[in-house]
mmCIF file of N, CA and C in Angstrom:
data_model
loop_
_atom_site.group_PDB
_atom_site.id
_atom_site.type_symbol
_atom_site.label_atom_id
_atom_site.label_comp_id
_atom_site.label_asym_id
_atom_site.label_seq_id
_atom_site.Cartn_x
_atom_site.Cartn_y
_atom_site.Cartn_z
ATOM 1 N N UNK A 4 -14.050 -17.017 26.005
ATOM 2 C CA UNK A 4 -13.303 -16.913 24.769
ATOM 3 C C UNK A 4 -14.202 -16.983 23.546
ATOM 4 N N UNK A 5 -15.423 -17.931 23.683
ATOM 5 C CA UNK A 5 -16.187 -17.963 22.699
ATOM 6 C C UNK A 5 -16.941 -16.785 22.065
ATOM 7 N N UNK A 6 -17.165 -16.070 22.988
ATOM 8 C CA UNK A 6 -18.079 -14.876 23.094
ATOM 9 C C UNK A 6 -17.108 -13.321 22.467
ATOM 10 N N UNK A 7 -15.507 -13.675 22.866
ATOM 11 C CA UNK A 7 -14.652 -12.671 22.387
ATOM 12 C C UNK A 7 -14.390 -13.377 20.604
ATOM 13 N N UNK A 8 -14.545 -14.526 20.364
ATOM 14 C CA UNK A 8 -13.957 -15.013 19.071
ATOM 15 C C UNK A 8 -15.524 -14.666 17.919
ATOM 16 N N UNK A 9 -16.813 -14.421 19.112
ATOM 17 C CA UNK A 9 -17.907 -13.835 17.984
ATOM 18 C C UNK A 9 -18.042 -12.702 18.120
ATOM 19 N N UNK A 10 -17.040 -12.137 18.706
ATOM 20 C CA UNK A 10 -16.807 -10.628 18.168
ATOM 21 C C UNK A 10 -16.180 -10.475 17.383
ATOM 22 N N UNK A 11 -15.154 -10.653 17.088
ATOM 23 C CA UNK A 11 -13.899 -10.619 16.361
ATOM 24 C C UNK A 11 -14.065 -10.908 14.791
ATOM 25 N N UNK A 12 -14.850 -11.697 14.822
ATOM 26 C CA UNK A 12 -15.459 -12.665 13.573
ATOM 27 C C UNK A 12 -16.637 -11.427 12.750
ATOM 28 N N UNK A 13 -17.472 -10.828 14.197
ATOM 29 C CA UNK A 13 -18.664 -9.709 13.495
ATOM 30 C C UNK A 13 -17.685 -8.726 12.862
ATOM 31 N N UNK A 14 -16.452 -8.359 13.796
ATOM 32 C CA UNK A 14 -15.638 -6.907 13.317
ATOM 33 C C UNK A 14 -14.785 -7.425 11.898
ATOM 34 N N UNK A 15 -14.653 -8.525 11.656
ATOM 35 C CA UNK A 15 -14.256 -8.747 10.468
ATOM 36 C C UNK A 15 -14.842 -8.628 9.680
ATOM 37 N N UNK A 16 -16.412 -9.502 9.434
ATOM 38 C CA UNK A 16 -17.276 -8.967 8.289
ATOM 39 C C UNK A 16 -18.121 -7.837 8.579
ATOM 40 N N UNK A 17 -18.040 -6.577 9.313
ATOM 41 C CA UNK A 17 -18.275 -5.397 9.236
ATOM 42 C C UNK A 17 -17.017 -4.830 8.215
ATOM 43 N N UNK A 18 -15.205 -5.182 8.519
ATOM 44 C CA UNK A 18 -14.817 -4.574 7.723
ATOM 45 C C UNK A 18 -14.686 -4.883 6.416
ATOM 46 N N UNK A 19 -14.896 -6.279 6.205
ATOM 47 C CA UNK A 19 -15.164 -6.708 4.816
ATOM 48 C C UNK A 19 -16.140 -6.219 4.186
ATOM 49 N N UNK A 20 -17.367 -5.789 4.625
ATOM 50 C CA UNK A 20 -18.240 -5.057 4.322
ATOM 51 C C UNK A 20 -17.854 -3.217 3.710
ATOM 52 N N UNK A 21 -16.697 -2.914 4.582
ATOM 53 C CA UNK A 21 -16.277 -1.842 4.399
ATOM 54 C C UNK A 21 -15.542 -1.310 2.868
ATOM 55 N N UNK A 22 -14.642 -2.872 2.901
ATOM 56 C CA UNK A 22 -13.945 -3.286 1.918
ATOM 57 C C UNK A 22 -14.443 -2.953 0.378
ATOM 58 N N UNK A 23 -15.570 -3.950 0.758
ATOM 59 C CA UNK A 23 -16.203 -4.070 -0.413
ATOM 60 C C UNK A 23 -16.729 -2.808 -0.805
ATOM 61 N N UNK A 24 -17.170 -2.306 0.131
ATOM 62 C CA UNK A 24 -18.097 -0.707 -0.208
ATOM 63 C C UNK A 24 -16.878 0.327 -0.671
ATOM 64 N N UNK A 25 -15.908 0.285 0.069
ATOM 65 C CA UNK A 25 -14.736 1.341 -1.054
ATOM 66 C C UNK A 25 -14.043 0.663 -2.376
ATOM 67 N N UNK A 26 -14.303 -1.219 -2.704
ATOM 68 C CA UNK A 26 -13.828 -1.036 -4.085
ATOM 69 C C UNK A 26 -15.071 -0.657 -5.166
ATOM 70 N N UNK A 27 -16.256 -0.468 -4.530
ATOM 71 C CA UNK A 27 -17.525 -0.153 -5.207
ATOM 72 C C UNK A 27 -17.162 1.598 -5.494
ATOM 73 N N UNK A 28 -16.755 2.127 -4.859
ATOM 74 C CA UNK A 28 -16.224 3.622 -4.806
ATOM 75 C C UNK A 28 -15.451 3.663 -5.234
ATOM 76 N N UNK A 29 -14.858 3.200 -5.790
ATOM 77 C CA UNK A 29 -13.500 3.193 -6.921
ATOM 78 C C UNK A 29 -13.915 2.993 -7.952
ATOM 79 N N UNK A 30 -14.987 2.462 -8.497
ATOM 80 C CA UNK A 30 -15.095 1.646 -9.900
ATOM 81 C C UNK A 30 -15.869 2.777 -10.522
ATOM 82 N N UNK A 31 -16.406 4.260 -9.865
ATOM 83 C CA UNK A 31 -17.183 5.257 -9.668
ATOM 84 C C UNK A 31 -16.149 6.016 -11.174
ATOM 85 N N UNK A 32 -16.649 6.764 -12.041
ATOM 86 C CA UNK A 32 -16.048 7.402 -12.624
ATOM 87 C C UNK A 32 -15.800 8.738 -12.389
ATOM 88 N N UNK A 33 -14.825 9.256 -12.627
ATOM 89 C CA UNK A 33 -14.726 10.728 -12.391
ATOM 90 C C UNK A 33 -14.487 11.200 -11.242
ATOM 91 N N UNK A 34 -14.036 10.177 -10.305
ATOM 92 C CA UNK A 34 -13.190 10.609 -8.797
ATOM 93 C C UNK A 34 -12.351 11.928 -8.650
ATOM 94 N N UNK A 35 -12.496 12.762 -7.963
ATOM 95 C CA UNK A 35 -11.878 13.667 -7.524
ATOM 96 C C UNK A 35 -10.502 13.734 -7.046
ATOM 97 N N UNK A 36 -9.343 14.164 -6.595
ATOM 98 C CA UNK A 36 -8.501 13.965 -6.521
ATOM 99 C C UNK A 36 -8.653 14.083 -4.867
ATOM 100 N N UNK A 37 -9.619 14.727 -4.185
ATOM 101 C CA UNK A 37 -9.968 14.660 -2.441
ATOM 102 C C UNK A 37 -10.089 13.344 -2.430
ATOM 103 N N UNK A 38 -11.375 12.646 -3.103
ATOM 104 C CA UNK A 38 -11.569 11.663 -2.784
ATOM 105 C C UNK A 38 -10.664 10.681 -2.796
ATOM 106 N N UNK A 39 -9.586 10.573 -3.992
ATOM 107 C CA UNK A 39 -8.600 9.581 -4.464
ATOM 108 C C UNK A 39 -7.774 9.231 -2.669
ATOM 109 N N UNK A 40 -7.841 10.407 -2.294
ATOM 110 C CA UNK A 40 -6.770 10.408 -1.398
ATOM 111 C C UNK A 40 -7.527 9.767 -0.106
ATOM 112 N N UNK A 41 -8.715 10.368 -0.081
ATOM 113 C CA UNK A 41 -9.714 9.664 1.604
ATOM 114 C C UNK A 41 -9.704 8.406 0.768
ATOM 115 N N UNK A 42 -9.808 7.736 -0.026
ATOM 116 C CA UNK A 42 -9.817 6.567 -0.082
ATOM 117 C C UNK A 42 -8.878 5.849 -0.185
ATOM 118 N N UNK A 43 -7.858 6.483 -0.554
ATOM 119 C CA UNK A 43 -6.466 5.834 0.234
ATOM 120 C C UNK A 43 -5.914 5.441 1.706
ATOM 121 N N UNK A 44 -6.669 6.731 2.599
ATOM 122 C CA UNK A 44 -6.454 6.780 3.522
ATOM 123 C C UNK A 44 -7.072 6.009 3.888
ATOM 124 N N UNK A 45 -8.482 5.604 3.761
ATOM 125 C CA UNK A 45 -9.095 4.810 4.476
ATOM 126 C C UNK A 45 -9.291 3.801 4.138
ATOM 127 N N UNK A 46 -8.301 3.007 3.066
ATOM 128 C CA UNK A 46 -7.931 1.844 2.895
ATOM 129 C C UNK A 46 -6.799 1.218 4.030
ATOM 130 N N UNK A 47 -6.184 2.128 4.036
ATOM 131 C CA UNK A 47 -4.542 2.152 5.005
ATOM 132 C C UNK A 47 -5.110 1.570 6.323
ATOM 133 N N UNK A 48 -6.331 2.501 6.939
ATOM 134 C CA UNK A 48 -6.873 2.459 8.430
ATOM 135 C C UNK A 48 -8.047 1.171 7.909
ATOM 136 N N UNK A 49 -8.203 0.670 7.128
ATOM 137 C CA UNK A 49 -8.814 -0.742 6.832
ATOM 138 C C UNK A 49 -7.817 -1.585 7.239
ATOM 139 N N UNK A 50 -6.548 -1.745 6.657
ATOM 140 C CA UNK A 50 -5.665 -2.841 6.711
ATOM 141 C C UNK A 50 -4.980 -3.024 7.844
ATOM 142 N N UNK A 51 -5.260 -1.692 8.933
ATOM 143 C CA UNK A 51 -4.790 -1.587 10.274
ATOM 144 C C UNK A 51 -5.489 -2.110 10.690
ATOM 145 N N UNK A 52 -7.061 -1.966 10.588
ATOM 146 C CA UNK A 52 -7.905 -2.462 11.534
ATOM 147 C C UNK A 52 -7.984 -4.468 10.946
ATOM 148 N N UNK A 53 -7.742 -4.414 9.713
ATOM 149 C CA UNK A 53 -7.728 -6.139 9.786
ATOM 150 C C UNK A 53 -6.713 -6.790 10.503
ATOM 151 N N UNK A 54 -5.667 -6.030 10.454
ATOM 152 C CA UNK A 54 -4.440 -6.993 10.917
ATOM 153 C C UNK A 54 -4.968 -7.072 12.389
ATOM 154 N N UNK A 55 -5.357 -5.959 13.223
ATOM 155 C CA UNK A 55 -5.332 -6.013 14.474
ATOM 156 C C UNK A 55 -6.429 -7.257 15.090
ATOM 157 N N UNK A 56 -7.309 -7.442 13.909
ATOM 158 C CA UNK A 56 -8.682 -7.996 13.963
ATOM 159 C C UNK A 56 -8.200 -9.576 14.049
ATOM 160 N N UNK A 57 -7.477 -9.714 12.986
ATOM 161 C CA UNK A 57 -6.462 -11.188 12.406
ATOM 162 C C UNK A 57 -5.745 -11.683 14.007
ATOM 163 N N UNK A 58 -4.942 -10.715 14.289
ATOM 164 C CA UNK A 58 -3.947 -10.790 15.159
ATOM 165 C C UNK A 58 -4.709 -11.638 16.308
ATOM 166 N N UNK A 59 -6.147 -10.530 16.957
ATOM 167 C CA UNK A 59 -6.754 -11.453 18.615
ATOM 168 C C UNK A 59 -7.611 -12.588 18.297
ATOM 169 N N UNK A 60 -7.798 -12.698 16.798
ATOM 170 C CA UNK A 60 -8.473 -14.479 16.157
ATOM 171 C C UNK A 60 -7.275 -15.139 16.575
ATOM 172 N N UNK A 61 -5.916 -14.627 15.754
ATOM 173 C CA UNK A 61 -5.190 -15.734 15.940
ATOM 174 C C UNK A 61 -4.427 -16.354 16.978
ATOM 175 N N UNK A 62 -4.979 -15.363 18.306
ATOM 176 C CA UNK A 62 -4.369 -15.560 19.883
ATOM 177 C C UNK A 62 -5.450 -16.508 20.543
ATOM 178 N N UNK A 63 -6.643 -16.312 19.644
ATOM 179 C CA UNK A 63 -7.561 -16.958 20.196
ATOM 180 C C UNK A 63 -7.871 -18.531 19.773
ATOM 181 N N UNK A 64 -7.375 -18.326 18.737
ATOM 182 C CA UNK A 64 -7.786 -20.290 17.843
ATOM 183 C C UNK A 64 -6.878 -21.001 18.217
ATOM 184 N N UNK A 65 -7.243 -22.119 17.972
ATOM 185 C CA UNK A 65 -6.229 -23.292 18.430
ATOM 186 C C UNK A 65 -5.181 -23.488 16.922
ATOM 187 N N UNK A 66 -4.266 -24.671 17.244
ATOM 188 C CA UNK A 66 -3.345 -24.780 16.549
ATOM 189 C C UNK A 66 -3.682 -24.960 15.112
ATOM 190 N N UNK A 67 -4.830 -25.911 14.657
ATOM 191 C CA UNK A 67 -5.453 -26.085 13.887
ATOM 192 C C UNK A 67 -6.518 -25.113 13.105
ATOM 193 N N UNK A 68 -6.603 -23.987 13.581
ATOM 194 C CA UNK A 68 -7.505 -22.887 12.951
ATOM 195 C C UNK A 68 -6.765 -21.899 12.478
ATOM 196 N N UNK A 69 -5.711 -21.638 12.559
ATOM 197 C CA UNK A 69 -4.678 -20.533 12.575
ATOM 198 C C UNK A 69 -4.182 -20.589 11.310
ATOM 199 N N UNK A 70 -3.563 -21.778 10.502
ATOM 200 C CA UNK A 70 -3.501 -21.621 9.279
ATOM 201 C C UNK A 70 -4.574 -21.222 8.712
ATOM 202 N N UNK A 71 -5.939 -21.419 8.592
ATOM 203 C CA UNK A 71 -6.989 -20.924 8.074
ATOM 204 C C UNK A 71 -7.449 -19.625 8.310
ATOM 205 N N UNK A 72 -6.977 -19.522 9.268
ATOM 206 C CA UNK A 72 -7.095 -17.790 9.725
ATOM 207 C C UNK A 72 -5.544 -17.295 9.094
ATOM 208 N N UNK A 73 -4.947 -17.636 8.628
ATOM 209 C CA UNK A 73 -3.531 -16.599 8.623
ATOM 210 C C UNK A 73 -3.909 -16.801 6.360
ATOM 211 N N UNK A 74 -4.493 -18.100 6.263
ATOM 212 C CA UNK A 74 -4.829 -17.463 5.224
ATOM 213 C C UNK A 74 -5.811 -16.189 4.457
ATOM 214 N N UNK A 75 -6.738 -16.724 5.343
ATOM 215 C CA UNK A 75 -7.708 -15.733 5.133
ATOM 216 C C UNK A 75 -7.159 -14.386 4.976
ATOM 217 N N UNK A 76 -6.106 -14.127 6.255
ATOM 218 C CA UNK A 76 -5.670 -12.793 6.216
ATOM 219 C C UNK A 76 -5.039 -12.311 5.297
ATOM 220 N N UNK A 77 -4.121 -13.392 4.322
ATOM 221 C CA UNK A 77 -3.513 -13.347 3.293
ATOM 222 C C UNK A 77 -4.046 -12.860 2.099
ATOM 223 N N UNK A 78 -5.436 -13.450 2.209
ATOM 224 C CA UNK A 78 -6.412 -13.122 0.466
ATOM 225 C C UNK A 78 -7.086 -12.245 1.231
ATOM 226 N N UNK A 79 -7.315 -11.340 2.391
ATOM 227 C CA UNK A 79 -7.924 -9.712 2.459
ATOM 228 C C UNK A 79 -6.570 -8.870 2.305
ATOM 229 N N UNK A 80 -5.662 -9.611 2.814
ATOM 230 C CA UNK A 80 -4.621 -8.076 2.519
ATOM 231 C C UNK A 80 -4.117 -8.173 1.096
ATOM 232 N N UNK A 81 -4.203 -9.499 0.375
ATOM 233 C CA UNK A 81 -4.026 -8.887 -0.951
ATOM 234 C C UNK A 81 -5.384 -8.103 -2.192
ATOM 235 N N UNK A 82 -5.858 -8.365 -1.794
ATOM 236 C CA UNK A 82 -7.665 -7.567 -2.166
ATOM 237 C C UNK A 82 -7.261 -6.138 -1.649
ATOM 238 N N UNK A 83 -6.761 -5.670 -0.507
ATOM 239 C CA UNK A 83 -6.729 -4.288 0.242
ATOM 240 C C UNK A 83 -5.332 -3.869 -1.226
ATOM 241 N N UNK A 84 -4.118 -4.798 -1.135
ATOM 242 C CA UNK A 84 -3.213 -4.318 -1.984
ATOM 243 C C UNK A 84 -3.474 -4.102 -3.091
ATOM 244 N N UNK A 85 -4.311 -4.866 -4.369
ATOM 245 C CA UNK A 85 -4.907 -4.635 -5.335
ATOM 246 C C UNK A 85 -5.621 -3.307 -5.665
ATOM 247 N N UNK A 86 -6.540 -3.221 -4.101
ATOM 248 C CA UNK A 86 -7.256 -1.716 -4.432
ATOM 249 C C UNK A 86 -6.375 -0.764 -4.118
ATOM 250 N N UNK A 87 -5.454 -0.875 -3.635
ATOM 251 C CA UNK A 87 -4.686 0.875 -3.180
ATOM 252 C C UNK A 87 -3.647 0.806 -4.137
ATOM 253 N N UNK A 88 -3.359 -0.332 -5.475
ATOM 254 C CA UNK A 88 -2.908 -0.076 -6.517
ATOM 255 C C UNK A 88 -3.928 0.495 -7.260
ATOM 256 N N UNK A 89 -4.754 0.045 -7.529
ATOM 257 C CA UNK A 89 -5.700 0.658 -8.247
ATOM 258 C C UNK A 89 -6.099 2.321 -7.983
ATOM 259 N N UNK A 90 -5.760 2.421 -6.882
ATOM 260 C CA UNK A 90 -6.271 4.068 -6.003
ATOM 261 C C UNK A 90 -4.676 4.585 -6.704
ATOM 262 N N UNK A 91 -3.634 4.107 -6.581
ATOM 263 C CA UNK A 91 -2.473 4.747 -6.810
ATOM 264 C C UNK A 91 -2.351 5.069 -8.531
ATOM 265 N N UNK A 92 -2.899 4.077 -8.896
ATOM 266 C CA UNK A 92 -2.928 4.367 -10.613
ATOM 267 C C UNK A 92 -3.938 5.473 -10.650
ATOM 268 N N UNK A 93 -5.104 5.474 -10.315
ATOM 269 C CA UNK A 93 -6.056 6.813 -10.778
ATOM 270 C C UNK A 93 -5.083 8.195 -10.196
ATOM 271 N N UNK A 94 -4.632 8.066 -8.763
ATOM 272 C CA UNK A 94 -4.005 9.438 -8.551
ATOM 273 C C UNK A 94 -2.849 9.540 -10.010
ATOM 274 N N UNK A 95 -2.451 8.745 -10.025
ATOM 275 C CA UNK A 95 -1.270 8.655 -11.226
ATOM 276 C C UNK A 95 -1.675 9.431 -12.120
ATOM 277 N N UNK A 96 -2.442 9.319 -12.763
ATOM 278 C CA UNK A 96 -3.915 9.285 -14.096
ATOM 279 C C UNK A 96 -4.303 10.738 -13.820
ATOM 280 N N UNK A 97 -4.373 10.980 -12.447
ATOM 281 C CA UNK A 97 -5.514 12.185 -12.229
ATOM 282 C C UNK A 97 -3.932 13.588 -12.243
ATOM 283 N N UNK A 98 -2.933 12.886 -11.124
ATOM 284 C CA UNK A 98 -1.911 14.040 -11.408
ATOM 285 C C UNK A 98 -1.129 14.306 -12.963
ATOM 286 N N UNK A 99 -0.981 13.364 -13.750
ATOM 287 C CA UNK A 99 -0.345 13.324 -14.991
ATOM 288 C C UNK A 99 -1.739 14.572 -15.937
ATOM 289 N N UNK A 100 -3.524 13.947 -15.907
ATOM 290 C CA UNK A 100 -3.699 15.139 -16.348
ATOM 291 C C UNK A 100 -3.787 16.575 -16.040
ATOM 292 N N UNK A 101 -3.623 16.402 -14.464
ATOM 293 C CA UNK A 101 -3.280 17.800 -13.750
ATOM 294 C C UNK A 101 -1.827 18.315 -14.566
ATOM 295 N N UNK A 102 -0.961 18.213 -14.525
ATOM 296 C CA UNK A 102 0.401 18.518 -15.426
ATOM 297 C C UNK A 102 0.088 18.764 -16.561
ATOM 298 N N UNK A 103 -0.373 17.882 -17.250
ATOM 299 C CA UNK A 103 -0.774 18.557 -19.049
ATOM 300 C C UNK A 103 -1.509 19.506 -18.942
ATOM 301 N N UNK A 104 -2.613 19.549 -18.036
ATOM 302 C CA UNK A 104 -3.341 21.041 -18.325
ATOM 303 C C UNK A 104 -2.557 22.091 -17.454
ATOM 304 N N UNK A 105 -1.694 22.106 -16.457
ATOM 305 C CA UNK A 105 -0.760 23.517 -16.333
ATOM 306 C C UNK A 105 0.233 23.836 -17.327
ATOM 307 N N UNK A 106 0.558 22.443 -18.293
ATOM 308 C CA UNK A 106 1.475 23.163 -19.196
ATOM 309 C C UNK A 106 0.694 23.966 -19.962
ATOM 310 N N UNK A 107 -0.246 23.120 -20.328
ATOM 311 C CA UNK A 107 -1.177 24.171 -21.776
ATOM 312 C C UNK A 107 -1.065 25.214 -21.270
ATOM 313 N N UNK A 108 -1.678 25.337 -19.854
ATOM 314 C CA UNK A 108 -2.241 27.014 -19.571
ATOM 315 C C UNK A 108 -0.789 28.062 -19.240
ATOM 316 N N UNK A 109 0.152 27.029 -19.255
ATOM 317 C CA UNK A 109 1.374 27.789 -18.907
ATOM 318 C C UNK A 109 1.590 28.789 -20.364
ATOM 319 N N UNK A 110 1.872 27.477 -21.373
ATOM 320 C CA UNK A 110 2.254 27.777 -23.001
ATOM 321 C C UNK A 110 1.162 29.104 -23.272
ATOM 322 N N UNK A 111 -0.568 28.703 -22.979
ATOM 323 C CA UNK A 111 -0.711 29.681 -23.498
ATOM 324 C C UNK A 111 -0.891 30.818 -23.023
ATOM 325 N N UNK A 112 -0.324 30.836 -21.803
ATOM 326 C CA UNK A 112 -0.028 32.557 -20.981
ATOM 327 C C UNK A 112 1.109 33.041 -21.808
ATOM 328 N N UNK A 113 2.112 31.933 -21.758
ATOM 329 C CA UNK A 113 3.095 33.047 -22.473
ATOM 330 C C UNK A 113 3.061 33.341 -23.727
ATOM 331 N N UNK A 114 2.775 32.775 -24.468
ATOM 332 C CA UNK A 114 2.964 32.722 -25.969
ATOM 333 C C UNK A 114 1.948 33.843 -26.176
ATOM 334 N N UNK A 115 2.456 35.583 -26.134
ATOM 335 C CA UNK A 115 1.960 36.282 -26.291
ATOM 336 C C UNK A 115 2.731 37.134 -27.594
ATOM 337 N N UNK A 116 2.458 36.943 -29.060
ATOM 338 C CA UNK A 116 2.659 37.512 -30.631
ATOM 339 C C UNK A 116 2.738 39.240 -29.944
ATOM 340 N N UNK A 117 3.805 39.421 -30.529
ATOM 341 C CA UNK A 117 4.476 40.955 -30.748
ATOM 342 C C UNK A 117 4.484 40.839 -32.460
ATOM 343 N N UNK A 118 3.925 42.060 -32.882
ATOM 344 C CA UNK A 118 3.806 42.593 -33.816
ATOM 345 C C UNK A 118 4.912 43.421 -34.014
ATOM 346 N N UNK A 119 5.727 43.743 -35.234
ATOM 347 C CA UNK A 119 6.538 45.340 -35.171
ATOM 348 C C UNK A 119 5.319 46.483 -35.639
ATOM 349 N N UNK A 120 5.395 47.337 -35.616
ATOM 350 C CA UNK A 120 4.762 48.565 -35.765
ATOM 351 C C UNK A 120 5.253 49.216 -36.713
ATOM 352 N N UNK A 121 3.976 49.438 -37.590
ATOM 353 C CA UNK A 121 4.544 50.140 -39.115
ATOM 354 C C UNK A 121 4.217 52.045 -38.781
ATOM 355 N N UNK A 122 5.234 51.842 -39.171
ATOM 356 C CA UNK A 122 5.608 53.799 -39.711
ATOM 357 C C UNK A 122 4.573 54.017 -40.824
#
């Protein structure tokens, strides 16, 4: 059990490591709207892989470690929730100026001046 609980423990701070490296990729200016989205996604398949990670710690600890482990899990999944608000506001940000610039280009396709024609 010891040997499965220092695994479990490495795959956690590998994904905390992960963590950290996509809110470093967020703080990036000028994100793409591809990227907005792989980093959504692969926030999502972060918070899958913690819970699952959380879950065989907490089959594995005794009665007394489990609150400390169920907190822990508490302050990474709200850190994961923070950033995929933050990912949801830039798509926000990024589709709202996508919309203003199809209206412009809408307005100024049409807004095509007819002249009358002099005799």
């Amino acid at each position: 059990m010891a040997a499965n609980m220092k695994d479990f423990s490495a795959k956690k701070r590998e994904q905390k490591f992960v963590l950290m490296k996509l809110k470093l990729k967020l703080s990036e200016p000028n994100l793409s709207l591809s990227e907005l989205e792989l980093l959504s996604t692969k926030l999502k398949n972060l918070q899958d892989g913690f819970n699952a990670i959380f879950e065989s710690i907490i089959n594995l600890s005794d009665e007394v470690n489990v609150e400390k482990v169920m907190d822990e899990q508490g302050e990474i999944n709200a850190v994961i929730t923070d950033v995929e608000f933050d990912v949801i506001i830039k798509l926000s940000k990024f589709n709202q100026n996508k919309v203003k610039s199809s209206t412009i280009n809408s307005v100024s396709d049409n807004s095509i001046v007819r002249l009358p024609k002099i005799f």
